[in-house]
mmCIF file of C-alpha atoms in Angstrom:
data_model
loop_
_atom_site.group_PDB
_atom_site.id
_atom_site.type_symbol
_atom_site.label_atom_id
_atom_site.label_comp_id
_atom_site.label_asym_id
_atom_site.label_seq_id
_atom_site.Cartn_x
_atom_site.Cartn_y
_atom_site.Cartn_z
ATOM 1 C CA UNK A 83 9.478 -14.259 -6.152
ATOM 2 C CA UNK A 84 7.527 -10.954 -7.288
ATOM 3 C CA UNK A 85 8.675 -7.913 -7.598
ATOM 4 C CA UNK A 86 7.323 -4.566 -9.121
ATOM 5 C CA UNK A 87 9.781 -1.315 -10.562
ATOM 6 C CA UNK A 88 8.108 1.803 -11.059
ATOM 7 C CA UNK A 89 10.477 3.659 -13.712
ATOM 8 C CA UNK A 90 10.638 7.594 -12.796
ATOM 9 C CA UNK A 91 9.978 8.664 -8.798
ATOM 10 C CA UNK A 92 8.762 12.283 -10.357
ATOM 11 C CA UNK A 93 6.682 13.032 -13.568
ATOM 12 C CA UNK A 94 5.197 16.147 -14.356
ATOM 13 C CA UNK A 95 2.622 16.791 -16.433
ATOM 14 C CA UNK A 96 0.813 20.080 -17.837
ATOM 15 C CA UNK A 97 -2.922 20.076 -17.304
ATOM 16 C CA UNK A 98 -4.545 18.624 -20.294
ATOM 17 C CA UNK A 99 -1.945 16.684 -21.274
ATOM 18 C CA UNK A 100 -1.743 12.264 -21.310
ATOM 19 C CA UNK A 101 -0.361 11.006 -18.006
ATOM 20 C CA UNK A 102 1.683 7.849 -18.182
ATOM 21 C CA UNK A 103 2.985 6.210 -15.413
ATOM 22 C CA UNK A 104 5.296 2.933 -15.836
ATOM 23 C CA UNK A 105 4.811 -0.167 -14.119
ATOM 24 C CA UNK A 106 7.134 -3.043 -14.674
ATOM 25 C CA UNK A 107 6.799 -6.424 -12.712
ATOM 26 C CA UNK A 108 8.540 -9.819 -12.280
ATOM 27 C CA UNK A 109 6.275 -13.112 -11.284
ATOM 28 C CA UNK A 110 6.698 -16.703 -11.445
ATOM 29 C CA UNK A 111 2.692 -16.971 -11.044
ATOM 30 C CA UNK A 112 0.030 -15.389 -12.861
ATOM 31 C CA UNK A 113 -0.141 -11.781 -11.312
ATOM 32 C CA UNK A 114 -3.101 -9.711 -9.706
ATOM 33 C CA UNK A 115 -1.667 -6.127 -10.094
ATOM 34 C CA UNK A 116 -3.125 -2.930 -9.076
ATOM 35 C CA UNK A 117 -2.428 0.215 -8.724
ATOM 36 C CA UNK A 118 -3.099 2.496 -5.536
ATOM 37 C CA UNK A 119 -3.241 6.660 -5.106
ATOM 38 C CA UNK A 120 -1.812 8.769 -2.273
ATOM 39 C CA UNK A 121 -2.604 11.962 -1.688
ATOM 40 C CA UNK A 122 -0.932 14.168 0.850
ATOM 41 C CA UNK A 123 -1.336 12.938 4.606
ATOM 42 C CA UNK A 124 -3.637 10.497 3.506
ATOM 43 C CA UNK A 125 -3.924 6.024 2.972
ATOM 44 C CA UNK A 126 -3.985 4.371 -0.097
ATOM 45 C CA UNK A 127 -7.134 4.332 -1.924
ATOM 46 C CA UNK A 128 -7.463 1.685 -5.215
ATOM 47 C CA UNK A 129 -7.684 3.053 -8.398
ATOM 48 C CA UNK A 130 -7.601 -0.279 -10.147
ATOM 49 C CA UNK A 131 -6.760 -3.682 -10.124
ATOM 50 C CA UNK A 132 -6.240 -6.510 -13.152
ATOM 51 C CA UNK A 133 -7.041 -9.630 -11.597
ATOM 52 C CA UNK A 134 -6.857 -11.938 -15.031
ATOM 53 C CA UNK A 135 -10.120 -10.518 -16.495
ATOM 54 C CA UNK A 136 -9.724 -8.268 -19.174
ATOM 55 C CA UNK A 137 -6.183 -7.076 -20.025
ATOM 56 C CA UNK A 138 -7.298 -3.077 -20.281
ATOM 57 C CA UNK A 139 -8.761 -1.939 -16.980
ATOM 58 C CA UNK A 140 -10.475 1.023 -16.150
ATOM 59 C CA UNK A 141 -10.519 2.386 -12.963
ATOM 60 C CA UNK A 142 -11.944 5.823 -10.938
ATOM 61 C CA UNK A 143 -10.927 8.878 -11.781
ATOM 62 C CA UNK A 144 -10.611 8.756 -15.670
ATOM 63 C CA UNK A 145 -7.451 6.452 -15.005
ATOM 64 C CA UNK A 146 -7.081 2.668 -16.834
ATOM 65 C CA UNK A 147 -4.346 0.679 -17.578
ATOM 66 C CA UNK A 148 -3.414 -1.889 -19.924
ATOM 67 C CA UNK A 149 -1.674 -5.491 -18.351
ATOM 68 C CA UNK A 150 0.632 -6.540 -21.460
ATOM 69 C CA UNK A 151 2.424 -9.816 -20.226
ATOM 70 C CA UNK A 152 4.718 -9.943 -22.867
ATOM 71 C CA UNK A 153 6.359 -6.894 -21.765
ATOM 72 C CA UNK A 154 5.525 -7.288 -18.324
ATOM 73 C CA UNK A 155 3.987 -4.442 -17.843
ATOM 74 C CA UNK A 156 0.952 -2.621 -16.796
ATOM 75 C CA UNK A 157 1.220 1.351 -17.164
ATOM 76 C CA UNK A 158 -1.610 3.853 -15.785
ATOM 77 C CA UNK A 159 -2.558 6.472 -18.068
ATOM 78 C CA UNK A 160 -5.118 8.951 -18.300
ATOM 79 C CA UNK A 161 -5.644 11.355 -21.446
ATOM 80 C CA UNK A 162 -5.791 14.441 -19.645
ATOM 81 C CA UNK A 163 -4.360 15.486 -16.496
ATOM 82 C CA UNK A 164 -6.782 17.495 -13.954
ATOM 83 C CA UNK A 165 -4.774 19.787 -10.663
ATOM 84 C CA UNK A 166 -6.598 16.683 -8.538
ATOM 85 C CA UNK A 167 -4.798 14.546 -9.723
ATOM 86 C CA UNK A 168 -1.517 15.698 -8.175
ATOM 87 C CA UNK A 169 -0.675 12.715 -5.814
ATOM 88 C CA UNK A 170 1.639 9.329 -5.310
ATOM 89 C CA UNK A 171 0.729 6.749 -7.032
ATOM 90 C CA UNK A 172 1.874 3.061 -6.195
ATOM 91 C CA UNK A 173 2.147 -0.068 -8.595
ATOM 92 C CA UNK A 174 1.650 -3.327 -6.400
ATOM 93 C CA UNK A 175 2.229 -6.857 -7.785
ATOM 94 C CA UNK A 176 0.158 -9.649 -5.663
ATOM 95 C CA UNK A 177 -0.818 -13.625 -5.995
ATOM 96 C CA UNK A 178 2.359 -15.755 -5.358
ATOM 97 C CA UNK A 179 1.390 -19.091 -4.702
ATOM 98 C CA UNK A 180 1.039 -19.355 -0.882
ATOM 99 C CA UNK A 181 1.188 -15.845 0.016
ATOM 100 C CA UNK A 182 -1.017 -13.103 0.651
ATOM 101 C CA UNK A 183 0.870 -10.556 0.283
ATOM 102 C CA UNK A 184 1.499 -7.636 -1.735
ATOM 103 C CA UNK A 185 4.990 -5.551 -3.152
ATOM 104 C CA UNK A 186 4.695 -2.159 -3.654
ATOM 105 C CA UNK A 187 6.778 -0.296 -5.925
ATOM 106 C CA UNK A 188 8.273 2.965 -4.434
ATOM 107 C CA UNK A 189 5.844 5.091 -5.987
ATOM 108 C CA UNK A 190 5.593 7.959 -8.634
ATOM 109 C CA UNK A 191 4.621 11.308 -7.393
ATOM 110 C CA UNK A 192 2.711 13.384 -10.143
ATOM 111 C CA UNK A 193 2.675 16.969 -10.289
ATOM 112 C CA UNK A 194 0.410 18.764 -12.409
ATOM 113 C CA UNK A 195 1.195 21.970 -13.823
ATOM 114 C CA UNK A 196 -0.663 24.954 -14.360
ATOM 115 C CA UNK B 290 -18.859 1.574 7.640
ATOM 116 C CA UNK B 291 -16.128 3.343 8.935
ATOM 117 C CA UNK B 292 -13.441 0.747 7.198
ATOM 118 C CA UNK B 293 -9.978 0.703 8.609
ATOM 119 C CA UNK B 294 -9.016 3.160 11.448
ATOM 120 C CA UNK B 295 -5.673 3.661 13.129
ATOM 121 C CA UNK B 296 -5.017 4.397 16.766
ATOM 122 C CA UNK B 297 -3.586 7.139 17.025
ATOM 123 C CA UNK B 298 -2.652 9.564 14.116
ATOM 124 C CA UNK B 299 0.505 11.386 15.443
ATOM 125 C CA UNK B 300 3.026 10.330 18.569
ATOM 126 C CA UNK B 301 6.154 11.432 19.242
ATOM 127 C CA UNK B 302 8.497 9.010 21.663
ATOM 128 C CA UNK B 303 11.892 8.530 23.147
ATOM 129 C CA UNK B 304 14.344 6.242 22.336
ATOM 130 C CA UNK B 305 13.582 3.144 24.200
ATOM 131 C CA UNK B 306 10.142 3.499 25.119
ATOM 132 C CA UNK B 307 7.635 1.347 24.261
ATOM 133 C CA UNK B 308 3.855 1.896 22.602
ATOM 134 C CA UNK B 309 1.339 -0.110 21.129
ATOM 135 C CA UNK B 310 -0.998 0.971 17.483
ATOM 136 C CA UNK B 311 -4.363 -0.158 16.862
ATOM 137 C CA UNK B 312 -5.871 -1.141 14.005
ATOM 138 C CA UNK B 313 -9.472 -1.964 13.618
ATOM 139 C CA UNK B 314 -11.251 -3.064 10.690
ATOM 140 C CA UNK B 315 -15.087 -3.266 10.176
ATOM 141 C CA UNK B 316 -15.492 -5.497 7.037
ATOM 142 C CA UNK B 317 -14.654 -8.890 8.381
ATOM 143 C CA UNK B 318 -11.670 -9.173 6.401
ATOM 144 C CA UNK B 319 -10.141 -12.056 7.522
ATOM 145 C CA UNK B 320 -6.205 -10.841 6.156
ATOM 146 C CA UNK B 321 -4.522 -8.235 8.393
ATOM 147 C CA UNK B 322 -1.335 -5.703 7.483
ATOM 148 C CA UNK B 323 1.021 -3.451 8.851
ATOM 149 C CA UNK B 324 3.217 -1.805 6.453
ATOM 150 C CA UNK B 325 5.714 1.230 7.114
ATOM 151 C CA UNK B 326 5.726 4.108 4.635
ATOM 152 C CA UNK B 327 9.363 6.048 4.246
ATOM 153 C CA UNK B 328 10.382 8.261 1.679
ATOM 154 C CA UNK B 329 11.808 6.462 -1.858
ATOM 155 C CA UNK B 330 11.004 3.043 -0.513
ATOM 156 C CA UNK B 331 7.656 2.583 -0.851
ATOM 157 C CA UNK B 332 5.554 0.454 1.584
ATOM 158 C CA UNK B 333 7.333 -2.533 3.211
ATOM 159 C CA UNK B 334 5.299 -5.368 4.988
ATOM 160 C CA UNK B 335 6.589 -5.924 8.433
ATOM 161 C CA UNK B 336 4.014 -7.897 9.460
ATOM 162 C CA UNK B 337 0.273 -9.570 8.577
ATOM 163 C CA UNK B 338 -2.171 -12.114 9.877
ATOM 164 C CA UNK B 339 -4.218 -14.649 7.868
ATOM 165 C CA UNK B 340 -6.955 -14.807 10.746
ATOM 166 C CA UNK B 341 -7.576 -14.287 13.677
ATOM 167 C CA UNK B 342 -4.985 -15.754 16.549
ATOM 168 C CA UNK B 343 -2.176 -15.956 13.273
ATOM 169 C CA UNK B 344 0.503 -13.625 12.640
ATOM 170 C CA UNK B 345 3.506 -14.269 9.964
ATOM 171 C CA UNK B 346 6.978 -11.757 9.733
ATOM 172 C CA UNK B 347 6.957 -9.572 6.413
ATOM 173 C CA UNK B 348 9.957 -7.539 4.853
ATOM 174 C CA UNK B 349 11.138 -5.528 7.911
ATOM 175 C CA UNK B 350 9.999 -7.462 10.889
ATOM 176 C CA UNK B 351 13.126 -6.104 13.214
ATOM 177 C CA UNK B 352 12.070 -4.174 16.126
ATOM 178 C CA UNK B 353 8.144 -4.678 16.194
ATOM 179 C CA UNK B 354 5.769 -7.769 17.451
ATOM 180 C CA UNK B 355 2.200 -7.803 16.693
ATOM 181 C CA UNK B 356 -0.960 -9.487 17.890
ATOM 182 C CA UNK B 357 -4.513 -10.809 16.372
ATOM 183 C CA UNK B 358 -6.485 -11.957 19.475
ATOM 184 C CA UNK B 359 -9.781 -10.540 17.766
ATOM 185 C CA UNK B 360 -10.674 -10.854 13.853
ATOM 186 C CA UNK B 361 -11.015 -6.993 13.575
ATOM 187 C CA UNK B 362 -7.981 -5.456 15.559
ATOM 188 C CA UNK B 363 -4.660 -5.662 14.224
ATOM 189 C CA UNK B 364 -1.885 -4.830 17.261
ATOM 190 C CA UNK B 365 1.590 -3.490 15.698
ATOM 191 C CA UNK B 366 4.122 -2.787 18.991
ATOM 192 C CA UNK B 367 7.318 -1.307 19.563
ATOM 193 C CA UNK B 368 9.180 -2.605 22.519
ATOM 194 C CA UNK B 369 11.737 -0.267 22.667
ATOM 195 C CA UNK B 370 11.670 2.764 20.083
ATOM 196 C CA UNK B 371 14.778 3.524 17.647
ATOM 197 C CA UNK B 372 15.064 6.595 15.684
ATOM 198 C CA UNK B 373 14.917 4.254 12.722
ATOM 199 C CA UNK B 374 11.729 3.247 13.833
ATOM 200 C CA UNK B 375 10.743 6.694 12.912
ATOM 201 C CA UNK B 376 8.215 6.506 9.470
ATOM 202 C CA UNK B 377 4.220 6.380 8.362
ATOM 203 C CA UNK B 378 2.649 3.378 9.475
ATOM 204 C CA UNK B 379 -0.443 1.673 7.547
ATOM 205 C CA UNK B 380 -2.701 -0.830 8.685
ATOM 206 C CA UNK B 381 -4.638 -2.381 5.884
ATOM 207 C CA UNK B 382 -7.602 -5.396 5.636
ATOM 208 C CA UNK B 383 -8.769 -7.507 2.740
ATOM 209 C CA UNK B 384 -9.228 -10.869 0.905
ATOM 210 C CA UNK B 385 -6.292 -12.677 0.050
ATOM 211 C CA UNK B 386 -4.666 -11.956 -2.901
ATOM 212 C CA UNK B 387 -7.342 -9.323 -3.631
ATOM 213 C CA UNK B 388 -8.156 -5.565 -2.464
ATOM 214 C CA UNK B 389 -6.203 -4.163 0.230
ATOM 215 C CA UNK B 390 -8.023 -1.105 1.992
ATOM 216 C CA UNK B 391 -6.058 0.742 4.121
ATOM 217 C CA UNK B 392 -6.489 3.050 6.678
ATOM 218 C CA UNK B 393 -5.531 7.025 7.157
ATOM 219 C CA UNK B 394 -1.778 6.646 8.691
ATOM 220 C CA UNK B 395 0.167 6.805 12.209
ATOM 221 C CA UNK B 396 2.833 9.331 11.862
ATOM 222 C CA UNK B 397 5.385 8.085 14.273
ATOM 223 C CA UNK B 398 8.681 10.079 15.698
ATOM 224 C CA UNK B 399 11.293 8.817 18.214
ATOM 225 C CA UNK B 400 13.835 10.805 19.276
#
């Protein structure tokens, strides 16, 4: 079974400054993982996804992330936090062998200060 | 390509009354979702279809049915609304184990 554990529901961050968000996840299988951005009243939209390619990933927004199976992990950073990127973020583990499915972590919800 | 849209955005019901959302998807993804969104739990699954006529239980299937009679709608409905039926609802298409795109959110409230 998969499951993903997103380690701190709030993080603030001054502007400027590195955002890290944790990501920790459990597989049996080799893992897709990917992580997904909320902002208020609004779906998911991908940021990006590791899907066994290259272990650092970049993604939209000035985001990447770095899959590190050893420590089962795959954090989102970004070296300097911008007001627009206030938001949830979500950590989602996928690709157990006969499923289709993904699990979500419970999400991290960034605030940017001033 | 207007991707995935929900039908509709807000509702408000009473307990025990029944409704029907819509989801409808424009990229011939043949993998279906409906997930419900509540505060500190994340998304959970409750249900998803492989294809068109298919439909399989997620994590929270209690309480809802669903229906794939045409590859791009996605039917998620309540038979008899609970207050703990009350959340965010996502629909979302994509390819297997790959992408999920979802759509903008039905805010749902029973009373």
């Amino acid at each position: 079974a998969q499951s993903v554990t997103q380690l701190g529901s709030h993080v603030s961050v001054s502007e400027g400054a590195l955002v890290l968000l944790r990501c920790n996840y459990s597989s049996s299988v080799p893992p897709y993982l990917f992580w997904y951005v909320q902002y208020p009243n609004q779906g998911l939209q991908l940021l990006l996804k590791y899907t066994s390619a290259a272990t650092l990933v970049k993604g939209i927004n000035g985001f990447e992330a770095e899959f590190k199976k050893s420590e089962t992990s795959f954090h989102l950073t970004k070296p300097s936090a911008h007001m627009s990127d206030a938001a949830e973020y979500f950590c989602a583990v996928s690709g157990d062998s006969g499923t289709y499915k993904y699990i979500f972590g419970t999400g991290t919800r960034l605030k940017v200060l001033a | 390509n207007a991707g995935v849209t929900q039908t509709p955005k807000f509702r408000v019901l009473k307990t025990g009354q029944s409704m029907t959302l819509l989801c409808a998807q424009d990229m011939n993804h043949e993998y279906m979702y409906w997930y419900r969104q509540d505060p500190g739990m994340g998304l959970r699954l409750i249900h998803y279809s492989v294809g068109e006529g298919t439909t399989a239980k997620g994590e929270v299937p209690d309480g809802y049915n669903v229906s794939r009679l045409k590859k791009q709608n996605f039917l998620l409905g309540l038979e008899s609304a609970a207050p703990s039926q009350t959340s965010v609802y996502f629909c979302a298409s994509g390819v297997a184990t790959d992408t999920q795109y979802f759509g903008p959110g039905t805010r749902l409230t029973v009373l």
